[in-house]
Coordinates of C-alpha atoms and ligand atoms in Angstrom, one line a residue:
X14 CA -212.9 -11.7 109.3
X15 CA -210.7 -12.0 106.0
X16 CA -207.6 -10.0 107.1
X17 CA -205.2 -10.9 109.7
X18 CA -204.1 -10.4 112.2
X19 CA -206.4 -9.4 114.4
X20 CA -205.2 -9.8 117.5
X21 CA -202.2 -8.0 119.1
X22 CA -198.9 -9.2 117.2
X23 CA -195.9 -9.1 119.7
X24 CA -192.1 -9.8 118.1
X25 CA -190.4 -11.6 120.6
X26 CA -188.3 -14.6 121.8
X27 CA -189.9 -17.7 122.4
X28 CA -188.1 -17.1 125.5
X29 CA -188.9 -14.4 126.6
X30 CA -193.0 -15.5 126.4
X31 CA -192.1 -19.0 127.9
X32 CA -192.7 -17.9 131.8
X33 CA -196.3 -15.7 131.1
X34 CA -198.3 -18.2 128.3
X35 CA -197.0 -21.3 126.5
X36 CA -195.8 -21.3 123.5
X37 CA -197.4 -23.0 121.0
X38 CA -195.4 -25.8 118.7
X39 CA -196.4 -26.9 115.2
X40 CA -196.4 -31.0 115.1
X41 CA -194.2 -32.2 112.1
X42 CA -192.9 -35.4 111.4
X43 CA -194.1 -36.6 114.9
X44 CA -192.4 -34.2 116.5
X45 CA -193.0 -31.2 118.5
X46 CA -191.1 -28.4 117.4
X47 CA -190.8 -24.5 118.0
X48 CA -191.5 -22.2 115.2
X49 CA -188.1 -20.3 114.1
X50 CA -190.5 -17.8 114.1
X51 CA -190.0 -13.7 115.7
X52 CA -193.9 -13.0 115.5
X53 CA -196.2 -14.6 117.8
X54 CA -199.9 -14.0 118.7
X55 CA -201.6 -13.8 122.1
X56 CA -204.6 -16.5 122.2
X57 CA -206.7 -14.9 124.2
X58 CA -210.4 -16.2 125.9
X59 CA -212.7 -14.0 124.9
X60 CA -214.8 -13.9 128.4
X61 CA -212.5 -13.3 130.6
X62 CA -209.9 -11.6 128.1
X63 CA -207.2 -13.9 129.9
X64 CA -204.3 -14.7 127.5
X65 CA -204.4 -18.1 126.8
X66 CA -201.5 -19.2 125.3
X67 CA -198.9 -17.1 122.6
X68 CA -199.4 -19.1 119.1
X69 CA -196.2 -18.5 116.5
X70 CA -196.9 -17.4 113.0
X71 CA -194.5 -19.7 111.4
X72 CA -192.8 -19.5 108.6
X73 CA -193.1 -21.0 104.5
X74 CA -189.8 -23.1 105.5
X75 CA -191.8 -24.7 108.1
X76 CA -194.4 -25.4 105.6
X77 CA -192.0 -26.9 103.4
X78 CA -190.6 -29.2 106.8
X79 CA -194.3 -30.1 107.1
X80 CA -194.8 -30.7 103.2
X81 CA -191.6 -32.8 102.8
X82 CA -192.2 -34.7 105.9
X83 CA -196.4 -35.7 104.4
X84 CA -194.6 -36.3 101.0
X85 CA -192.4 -38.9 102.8
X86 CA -194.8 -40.6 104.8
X87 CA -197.1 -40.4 101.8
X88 CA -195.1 -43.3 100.1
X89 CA -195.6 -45.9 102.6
X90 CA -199.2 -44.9 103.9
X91 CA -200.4 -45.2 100.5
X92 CA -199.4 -48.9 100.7
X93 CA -200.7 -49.6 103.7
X94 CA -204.6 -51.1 102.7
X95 CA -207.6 -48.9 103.7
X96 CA -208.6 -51.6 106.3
X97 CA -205.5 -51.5 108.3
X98 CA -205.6 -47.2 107.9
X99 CA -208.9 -47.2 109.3
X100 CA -208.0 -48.5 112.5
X101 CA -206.3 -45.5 113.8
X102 CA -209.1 -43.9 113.2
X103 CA -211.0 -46.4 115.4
X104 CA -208.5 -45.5 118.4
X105 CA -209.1 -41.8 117.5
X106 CA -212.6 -42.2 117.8
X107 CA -212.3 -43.9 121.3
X108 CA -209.5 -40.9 122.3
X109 CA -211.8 -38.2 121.2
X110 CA -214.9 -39.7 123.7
X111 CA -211.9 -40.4 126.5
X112 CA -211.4 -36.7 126.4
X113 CA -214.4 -34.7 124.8
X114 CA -215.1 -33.4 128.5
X115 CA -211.7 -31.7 128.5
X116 CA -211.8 -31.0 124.5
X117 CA -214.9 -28.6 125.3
X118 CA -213.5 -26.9 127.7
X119 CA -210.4 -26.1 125.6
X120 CA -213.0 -24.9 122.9
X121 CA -214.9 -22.9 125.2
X122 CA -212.1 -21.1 126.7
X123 CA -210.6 -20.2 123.4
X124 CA -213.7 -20.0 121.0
X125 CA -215.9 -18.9 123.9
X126 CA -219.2 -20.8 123.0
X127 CA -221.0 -22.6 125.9
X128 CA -219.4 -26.2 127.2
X129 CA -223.3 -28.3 125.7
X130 CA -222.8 -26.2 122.1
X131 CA -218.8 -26.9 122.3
X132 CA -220.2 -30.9 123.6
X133 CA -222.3 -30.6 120.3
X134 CA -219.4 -29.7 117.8
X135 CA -217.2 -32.4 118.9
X136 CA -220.4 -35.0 118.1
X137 CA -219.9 -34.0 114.7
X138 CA -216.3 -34.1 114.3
X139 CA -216.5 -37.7 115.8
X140 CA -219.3 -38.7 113.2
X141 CA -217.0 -37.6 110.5
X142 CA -214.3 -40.2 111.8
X143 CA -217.2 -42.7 112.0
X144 CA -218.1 -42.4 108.7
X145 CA -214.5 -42.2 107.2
X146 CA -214.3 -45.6 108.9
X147 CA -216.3 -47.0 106.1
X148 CA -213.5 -46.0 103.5
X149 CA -212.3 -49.7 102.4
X150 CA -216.4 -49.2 100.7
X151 CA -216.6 -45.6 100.0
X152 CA -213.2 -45.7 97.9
X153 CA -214.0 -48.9 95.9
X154 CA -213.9 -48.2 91.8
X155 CA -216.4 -50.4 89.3
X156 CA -215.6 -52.3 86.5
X157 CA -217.2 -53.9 83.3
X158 CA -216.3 -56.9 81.7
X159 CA -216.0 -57.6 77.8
X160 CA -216.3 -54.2 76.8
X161 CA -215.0 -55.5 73.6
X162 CA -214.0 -59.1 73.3
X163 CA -212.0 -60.3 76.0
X164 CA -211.4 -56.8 77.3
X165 CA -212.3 -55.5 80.6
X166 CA -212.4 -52.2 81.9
X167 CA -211.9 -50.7 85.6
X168 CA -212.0 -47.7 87.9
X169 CA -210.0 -47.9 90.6
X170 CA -209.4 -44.7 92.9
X171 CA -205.8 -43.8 94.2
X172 CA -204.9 -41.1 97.2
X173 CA -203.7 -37.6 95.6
X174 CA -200.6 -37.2 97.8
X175 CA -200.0 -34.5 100.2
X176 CA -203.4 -32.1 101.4
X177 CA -203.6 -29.2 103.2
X178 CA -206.6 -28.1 105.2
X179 CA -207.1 -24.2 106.0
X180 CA -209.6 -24.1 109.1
X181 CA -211.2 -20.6 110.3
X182 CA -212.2 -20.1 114.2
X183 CA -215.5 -20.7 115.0
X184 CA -215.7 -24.4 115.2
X185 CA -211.7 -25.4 116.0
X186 CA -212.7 -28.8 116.5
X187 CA -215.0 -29.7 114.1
X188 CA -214.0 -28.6 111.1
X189 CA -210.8 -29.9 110.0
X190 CA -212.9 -33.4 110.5
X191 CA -214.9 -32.5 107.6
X192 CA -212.0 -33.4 105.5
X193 CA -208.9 -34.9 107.3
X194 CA -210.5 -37.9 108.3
X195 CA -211.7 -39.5 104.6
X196 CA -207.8 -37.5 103.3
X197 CA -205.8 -40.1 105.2
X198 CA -208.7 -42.9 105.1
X199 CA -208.0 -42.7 101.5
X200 CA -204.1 -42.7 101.9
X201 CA -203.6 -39.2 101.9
X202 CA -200.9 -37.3 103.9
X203 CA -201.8 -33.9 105.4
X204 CA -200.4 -30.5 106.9
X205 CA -203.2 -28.6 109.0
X206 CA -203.0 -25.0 109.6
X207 CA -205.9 -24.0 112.2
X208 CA -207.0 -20.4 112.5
X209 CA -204.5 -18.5 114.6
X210 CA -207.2 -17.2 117.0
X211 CA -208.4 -20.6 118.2
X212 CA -204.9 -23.0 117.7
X213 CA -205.6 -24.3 121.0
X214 CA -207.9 -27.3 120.6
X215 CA -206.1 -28.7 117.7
X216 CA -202.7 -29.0 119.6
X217 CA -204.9 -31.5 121.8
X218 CA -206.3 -33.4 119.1
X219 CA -203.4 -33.9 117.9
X220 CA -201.7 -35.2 121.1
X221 CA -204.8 -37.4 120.6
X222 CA -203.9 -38.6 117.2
X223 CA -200.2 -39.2 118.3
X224 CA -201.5 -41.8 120.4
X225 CA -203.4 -43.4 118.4
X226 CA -200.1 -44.6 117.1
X227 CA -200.5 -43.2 113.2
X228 CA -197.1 -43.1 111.4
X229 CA -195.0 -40.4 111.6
X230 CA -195.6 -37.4 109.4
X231 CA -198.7 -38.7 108.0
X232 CA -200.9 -35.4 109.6
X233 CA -198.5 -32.3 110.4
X234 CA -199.7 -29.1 112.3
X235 CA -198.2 -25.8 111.4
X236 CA -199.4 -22.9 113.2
X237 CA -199.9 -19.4 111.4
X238 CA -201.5 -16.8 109.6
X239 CA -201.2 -15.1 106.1
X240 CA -197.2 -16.7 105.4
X241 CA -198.6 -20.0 106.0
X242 CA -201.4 -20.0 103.8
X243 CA -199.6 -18.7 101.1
X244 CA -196.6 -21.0 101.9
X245 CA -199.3 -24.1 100.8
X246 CA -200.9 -22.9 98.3
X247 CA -197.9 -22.3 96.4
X248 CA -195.5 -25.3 97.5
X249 CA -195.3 -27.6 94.7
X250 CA -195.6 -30.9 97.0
X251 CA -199.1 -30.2 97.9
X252 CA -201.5 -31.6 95.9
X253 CA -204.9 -30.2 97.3
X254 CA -206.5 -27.5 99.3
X255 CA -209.5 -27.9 101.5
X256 CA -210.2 -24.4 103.0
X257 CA -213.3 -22.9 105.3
X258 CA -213.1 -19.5 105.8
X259 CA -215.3 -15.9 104.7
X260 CA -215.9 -15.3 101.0
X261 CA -213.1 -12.8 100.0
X262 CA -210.2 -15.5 101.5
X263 CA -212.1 -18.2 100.2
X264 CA -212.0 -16.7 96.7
X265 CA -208.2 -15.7 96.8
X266 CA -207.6 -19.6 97.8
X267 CA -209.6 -21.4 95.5
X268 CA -207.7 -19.0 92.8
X269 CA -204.3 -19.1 94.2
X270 CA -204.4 -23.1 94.6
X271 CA -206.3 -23.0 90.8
X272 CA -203.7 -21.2 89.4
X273 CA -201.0 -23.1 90.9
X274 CA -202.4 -26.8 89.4
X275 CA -203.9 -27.5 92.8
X276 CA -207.4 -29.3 93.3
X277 CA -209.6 -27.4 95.8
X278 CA -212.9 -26.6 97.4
X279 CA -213.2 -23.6 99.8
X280 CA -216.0 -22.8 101.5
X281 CA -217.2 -19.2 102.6
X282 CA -219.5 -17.0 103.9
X283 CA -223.0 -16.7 104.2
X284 CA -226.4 -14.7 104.6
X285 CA -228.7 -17.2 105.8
X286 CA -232.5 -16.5 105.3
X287 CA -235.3 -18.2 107.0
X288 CA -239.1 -17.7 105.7
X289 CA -241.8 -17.8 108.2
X290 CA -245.2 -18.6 106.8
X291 CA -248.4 -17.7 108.7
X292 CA -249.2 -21.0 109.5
X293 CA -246.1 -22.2 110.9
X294 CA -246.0 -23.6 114.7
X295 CA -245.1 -20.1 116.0
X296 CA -243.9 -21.8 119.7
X297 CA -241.7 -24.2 118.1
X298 CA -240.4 -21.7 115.0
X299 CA -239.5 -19.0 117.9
X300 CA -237.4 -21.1 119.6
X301 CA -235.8 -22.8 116.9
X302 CA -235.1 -20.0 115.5
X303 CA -233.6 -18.3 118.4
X304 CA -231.1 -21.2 118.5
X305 CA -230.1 -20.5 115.0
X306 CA -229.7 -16.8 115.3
X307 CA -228.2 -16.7 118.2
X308 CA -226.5 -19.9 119.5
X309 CA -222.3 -20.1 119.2
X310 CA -223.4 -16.5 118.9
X311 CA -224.3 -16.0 115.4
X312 CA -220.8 -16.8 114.7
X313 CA -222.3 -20.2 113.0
X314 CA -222.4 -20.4 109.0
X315 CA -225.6 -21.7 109.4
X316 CA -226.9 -19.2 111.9
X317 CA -230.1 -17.4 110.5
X318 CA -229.4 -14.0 109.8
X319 CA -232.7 -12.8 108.2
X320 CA -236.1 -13.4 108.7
X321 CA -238.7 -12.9 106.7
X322 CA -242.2 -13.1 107.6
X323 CA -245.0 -13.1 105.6
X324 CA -248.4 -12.2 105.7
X325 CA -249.9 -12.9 109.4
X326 CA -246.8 -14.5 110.5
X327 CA -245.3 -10.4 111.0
X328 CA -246.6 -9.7 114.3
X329 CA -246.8 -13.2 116.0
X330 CA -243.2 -14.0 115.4
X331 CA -241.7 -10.2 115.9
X332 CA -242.9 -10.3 119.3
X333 CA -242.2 -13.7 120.3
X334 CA -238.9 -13.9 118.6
X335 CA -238.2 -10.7 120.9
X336 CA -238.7 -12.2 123.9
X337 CA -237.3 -14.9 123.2
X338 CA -234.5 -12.9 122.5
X339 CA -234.3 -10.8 125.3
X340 CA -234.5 -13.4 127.8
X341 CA -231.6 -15.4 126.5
X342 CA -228.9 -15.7 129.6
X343 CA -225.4 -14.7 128.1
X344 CA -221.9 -15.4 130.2
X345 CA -219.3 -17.0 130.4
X346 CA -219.6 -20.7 128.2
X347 CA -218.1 -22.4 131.0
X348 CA -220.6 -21.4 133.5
X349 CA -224.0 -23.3 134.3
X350 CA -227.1 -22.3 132.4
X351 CA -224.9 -19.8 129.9
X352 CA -226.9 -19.9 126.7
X353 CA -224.8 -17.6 124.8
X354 CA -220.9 -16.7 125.1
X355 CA -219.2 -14.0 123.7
X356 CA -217.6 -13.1 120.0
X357 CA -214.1 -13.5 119.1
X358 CA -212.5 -10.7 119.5
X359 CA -212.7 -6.7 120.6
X360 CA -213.1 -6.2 116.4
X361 CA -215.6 -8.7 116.1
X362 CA -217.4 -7.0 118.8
X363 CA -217.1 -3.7 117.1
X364 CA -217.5 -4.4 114.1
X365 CA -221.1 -5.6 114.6
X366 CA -222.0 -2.9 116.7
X367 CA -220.9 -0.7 113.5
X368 CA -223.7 -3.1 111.0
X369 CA -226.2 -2.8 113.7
X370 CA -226.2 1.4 113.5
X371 CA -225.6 0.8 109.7
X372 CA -229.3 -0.8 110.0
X373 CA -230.6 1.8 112.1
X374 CA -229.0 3.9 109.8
X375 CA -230.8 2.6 106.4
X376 CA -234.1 3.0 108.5
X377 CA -234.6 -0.7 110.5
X378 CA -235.7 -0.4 114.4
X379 CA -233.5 -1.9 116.9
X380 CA -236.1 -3.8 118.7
X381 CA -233.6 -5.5 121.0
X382 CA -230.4 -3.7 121.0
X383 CA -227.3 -5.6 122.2
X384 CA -224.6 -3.3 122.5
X385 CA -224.5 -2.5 126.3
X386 CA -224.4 -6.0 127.5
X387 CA -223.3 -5.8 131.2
X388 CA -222.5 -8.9 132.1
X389 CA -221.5 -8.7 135.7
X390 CA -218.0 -10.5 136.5
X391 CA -217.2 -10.4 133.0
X392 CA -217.0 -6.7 132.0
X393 CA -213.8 -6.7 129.8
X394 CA -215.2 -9.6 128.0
X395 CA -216.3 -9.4 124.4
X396 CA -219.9 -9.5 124.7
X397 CA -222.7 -8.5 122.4
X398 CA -226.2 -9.6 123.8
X399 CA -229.1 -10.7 121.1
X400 CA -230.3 -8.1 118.8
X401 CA -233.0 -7.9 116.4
X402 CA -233.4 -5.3 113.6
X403 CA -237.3 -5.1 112.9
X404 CA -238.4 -3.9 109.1
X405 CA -235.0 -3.7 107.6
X406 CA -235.1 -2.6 103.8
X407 CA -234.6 -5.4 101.9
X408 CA -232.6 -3.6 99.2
X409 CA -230.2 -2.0 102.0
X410 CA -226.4 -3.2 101.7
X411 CA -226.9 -4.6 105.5
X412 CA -229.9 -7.0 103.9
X413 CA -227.3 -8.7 102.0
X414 CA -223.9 -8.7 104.3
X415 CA -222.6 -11.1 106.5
X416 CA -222.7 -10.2 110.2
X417 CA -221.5 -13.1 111.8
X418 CA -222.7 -12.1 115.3
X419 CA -226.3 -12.5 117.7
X420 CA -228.1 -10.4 115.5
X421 CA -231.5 -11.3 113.9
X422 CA -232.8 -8.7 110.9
X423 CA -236.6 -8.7 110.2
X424 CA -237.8 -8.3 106.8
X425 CA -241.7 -8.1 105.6
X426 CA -243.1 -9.5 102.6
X427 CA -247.1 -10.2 101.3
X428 CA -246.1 -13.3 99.3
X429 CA -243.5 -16.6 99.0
X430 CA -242.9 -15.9 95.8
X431 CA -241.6 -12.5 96.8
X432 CA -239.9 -14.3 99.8
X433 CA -238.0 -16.8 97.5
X434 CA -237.1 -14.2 95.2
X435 CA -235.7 -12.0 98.2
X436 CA -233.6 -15.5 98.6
X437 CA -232.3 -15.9 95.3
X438 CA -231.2 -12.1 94.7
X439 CA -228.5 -12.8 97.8
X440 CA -224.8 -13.1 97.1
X441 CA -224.6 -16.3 99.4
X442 CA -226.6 -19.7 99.2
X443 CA -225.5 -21.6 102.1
X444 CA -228.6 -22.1 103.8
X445 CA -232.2 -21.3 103.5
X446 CA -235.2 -22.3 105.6
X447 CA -238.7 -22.4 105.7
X448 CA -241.2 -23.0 108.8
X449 CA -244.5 -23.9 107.8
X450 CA -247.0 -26.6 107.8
X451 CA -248.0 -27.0 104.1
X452 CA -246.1 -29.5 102.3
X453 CA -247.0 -27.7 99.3
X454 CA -245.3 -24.5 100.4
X455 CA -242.2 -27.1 101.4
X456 CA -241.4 -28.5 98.0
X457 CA -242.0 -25.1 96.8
X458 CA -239.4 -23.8 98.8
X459 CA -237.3 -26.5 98.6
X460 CA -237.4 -27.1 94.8
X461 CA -237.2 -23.2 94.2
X462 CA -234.8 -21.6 97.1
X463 CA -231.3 -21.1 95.6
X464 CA -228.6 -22.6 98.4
X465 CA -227.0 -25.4 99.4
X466 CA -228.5 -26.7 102.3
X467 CA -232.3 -26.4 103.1
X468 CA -233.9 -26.5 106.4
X469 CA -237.7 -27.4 106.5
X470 CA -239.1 -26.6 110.1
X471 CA -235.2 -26.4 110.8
X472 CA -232.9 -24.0 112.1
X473 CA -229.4 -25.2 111.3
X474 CA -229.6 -27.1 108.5
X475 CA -226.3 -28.8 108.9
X476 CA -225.9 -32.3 106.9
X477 CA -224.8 -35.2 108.8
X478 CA -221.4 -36.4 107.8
X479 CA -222.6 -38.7 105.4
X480 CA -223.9 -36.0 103.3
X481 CA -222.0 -33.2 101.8
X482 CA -221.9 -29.5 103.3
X483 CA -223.4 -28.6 100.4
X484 CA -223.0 -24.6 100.2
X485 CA -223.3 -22.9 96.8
X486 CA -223.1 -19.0 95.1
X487 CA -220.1 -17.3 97.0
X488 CA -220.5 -19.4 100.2
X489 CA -218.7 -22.2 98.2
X490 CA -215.8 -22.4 95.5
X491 CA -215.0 -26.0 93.8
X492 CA -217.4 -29.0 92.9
X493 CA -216.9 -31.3 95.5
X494 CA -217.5 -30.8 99.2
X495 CA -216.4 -32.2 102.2
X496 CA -217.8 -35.2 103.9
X497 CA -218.8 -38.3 103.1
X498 CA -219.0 -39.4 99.9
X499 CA -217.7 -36.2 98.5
X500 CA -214.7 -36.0 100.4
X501 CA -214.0 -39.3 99.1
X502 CA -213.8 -37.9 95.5
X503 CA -212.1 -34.9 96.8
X504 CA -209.5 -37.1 98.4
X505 CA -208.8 -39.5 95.4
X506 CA -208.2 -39.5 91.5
X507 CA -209.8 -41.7 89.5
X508 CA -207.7 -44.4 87.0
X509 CA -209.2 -46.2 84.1
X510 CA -207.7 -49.6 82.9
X511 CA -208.2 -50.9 79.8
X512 CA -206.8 -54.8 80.0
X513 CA -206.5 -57.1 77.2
X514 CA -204.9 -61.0 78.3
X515 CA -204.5 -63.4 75.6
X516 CA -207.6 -66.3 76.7
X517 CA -205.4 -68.9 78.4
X518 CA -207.5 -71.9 77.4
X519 CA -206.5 -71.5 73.6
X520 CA -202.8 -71.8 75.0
X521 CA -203.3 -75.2 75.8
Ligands
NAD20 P1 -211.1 -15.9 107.8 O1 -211.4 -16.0 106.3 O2 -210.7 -14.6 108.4 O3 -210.0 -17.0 108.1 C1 -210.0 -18.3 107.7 C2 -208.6 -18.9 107.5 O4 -207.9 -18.1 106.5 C3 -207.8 -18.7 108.8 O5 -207.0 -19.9 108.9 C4 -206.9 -17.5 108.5 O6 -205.6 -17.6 109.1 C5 -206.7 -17.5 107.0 N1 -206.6 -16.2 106.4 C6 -207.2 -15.1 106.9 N2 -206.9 -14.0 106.1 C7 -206.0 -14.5 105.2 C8 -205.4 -13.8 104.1 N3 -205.5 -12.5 103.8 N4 -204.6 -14.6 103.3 C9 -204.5 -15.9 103.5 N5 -205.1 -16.6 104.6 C10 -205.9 -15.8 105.4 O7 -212.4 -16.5 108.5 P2 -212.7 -16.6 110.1 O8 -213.0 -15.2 110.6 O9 -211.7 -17.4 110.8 O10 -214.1 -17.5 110.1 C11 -215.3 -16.9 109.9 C12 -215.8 -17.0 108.5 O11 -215.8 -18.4 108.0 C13 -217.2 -16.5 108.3 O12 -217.3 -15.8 107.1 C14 -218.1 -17.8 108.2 O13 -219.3 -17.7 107.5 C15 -217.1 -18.7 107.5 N6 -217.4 -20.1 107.7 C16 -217.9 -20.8 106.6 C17 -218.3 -22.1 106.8 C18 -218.9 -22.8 105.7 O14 -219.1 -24.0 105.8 N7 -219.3 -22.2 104.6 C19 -218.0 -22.7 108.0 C20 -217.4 -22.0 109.1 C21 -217.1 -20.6 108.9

């Protein structure tokens, strides 16, 4: 995470690539076009290591092409009323459950989580076209009447122009719904750049949107890395930013597009803690929580990362979580009964097996140790099975750094007070959870605990698309965050009239 590339950069011809992988296009102006590009990337599936596809890292004059060609469209779509714009979204709602089967495979082979978790992210990116749906509502303004004398008063909101939206890998085809969706609902034009290690799924959805019959250059694709990014942050046509990514990219967007007069929200990393109090439902906190530390594996922003017991609740839930973890089946995602897939990449895979001696290192026990995952047919692949790091210091650096990867760290504390504090020293707040069966301990938790999204007897705590994804601390930069209602404000500026008319009936 946060530099790129990561993957093997080849300079070549599209031509000489054509015969071995295909070459990705960007989609601008409802077209399909070849980068100009000399530096691709290999897409590659990360359990089977098979090269997928070769995506270009295109260039800021293809931003611009993309840019001018939203800009364009912008002028007409803007005119076009809310009810009528919705109704592409109605036939991309129907073309995303024509084709989800295929979609998840797509997202499988490139992402590598299983087909029923690649299933589940699609739900969500079709609930966010669902509720963008109900735009000709969500954008209405208010108004007050004689706010002096025969004066009257109104809101109205308006579309911003051109947006871009910055996507990282691990859910390609969910999260550019959590904004583009409500951006061209409100009569917003966009350029999408996906992350350049899963473009895969979003050529598809594109194809999707094509057919829906959407005018021509109202959402643009542009393929790409580093160039890209800072190609939109600094084109003058764009007039907002909607990035998800880790906190260190996050920060550098939210400042670029800041400093450059652009509106944005960018959402980051995370740490996510989960308290376990002793008399929580230990059955049904073990395997919830199993799911949230290792499903997609790890590589969730809402997977829990550290638990911490208290009290009783140490030795009931250390050995059942370690079970639970050991026994998880990990393969290949398209494979029946595959609970976990792979990581990204050969450094992703590394990397973690680096922070998990950095815990041994700072004293933790590797209870279940992942690093020699043998998975037989898939040897090459980039596999790290679950792993759980029992007593880790809460003060070490690894207490308090992102893994993104199957691993579970254990931490012991006498009290929930010391618990919540533990929470609220962290860097991150975009999730926290609690399992327990006092709902005085839950509004406790869930009045005190410093992050964005709280999960009571819940493992991912991720809002429905009709409430925000509401992280905060470094796991989110802006005000306003995506979906529903949010992303409505995000995606429009607000106009006050002030209107005096003469009263007709003295005219007469
Ligand atoms: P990343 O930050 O490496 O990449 C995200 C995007 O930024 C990609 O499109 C990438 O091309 C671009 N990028 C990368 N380096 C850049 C640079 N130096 N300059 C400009 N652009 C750059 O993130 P990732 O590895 O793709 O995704 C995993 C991270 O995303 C994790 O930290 C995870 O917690 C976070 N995430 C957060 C949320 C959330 O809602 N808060 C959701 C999903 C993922």
């Amino acid at each position: 995470m946060g530099s790129v590339p990561l993957m093997r950069t080849i300079a070549l011809n599209t031509s000489a690539i054509m015969g071995s992988s295909p070459v990705l296009q960007n989609y601008i102006n409802g077209q399909w076009v070849a980068s100009s590009t000399t530096e691709f990337l290999e897409v590659v599936n990360p359990a089977t290591t098979e090269v997928l596809a070769t995506v270009p890292l295109s260039l800021a004059s293809e931003v611009d092409q993309a840019a001018q060609a939203a800009a364009t469209a912008f002028v007409s779509w803007r005119r076009t009323p809310a009810s009528d714009r919705i109704q592409y979204l109605f036939k991309l709602k129907a073309l995303l459950e024509e084709h989800l089967e295929s979609l998840a495979r797509t997202i499988t082979m490139e992402c590598g989580k299983t087909l029923a978790e690649s299933k589940g992210e699609l739900r969500r990116a079709i609930e966010n076209v669902e509720v963008a749906c109900g735009i000709p509502m969500m954008m209405q303004g208010y108004n007050s009447e004689d706010i002096a004398r025969g004066i009257d008063e109104f809101m109205i909101r308006q579309p911003l122009g051109v947006t871009a939206i910055i996507a990282p890998f691990n859910f390609p085809g969910m999260i550019p719904f959590w904004f583009m969706p409500y951006a061209i609902a409100c009569g917003n034009t966009c350029v999408i750049k996906p992350s350049e290690k899963v473009p895969l799924t979003l050529q598809q959805i594109m194809q999707l949107l094509e057919q829906t019959g959407l005018p021509t250059g109202v959402v643009n694709l542009v393929n790409g890395a580093k160039t890209v990014v800072d190609a939109i942050l600094d084109h003058p046509t764009i007039r907002a930013i909607s990035f998800v990514g880790s906190t260190p990219i996050a920060r550098y967007v939210y400042s670029r597009a800041a400093a450059n007069g652009k509106r944005a929200q960018c959402q980051g990393g995370a740490k996510n803690p989960v308290i376990v109090l002793p008399d929580a439902d230990m059955e049904l906190t073990t395997r919830i929580m199993a799911d949230s530390a290792f499903g997609c594996a790890g590589q969730r922003c809402l997977a829990a990362s550290v638990a911490i017991t208290v009290g009783a609740a140490k030795q009931t839930f250390t050995e059942a979580i370690a079970d639970t973890a050991q026994s998880r089946r990990v393969g290949y995602g398209l494979e029946d009964g595959v609970q976990m897939g792979p990581v990204i990449t050969a450094q992703s895979r590394d990397r973690i097996h680096h922070l998990i001696q950095q815990g041994a290192n700072s004293g933790a026990t590797v209870l279940v140790d992942g690093r020699e995952p043998a998975i037989p047919g898939y040897e090459q692949g980039y596999f790290v099975r679950p792993t759980i790091l029992q007593n880790l210091d809460p003060t070490s650096e690894l207490a308090h750094t992102e893994i993104f990867g199957p691993v579970l760290s254990l931490i012991h504390l006498e009290t929930i007070d010391d618990a919540i504090a533990l929470i609220n020293q962290g860097q991150y707040g975009n999730m926290a959870c609690l399992f327990t069966s006092s709902g005085a301990a839950a509004r406790k938790f869930r009045y005190e605990a410093e992050a964005g999204n709280i999960g009571i007897n819940i493992g991912v705590a991720a809002p429905m698309a009709f409430f925000p994804f509401s992280g905060w601390k470094d796991s989110f930069f802006g005000d306003l965050h995506g979906q529903g209602q949010q992303a409505v404000e995000f995606f429009t500026q607000t106009k006050v009239v002030v209107e005096r008319w003469q009263d007709w009936t003295r005219q007469f």
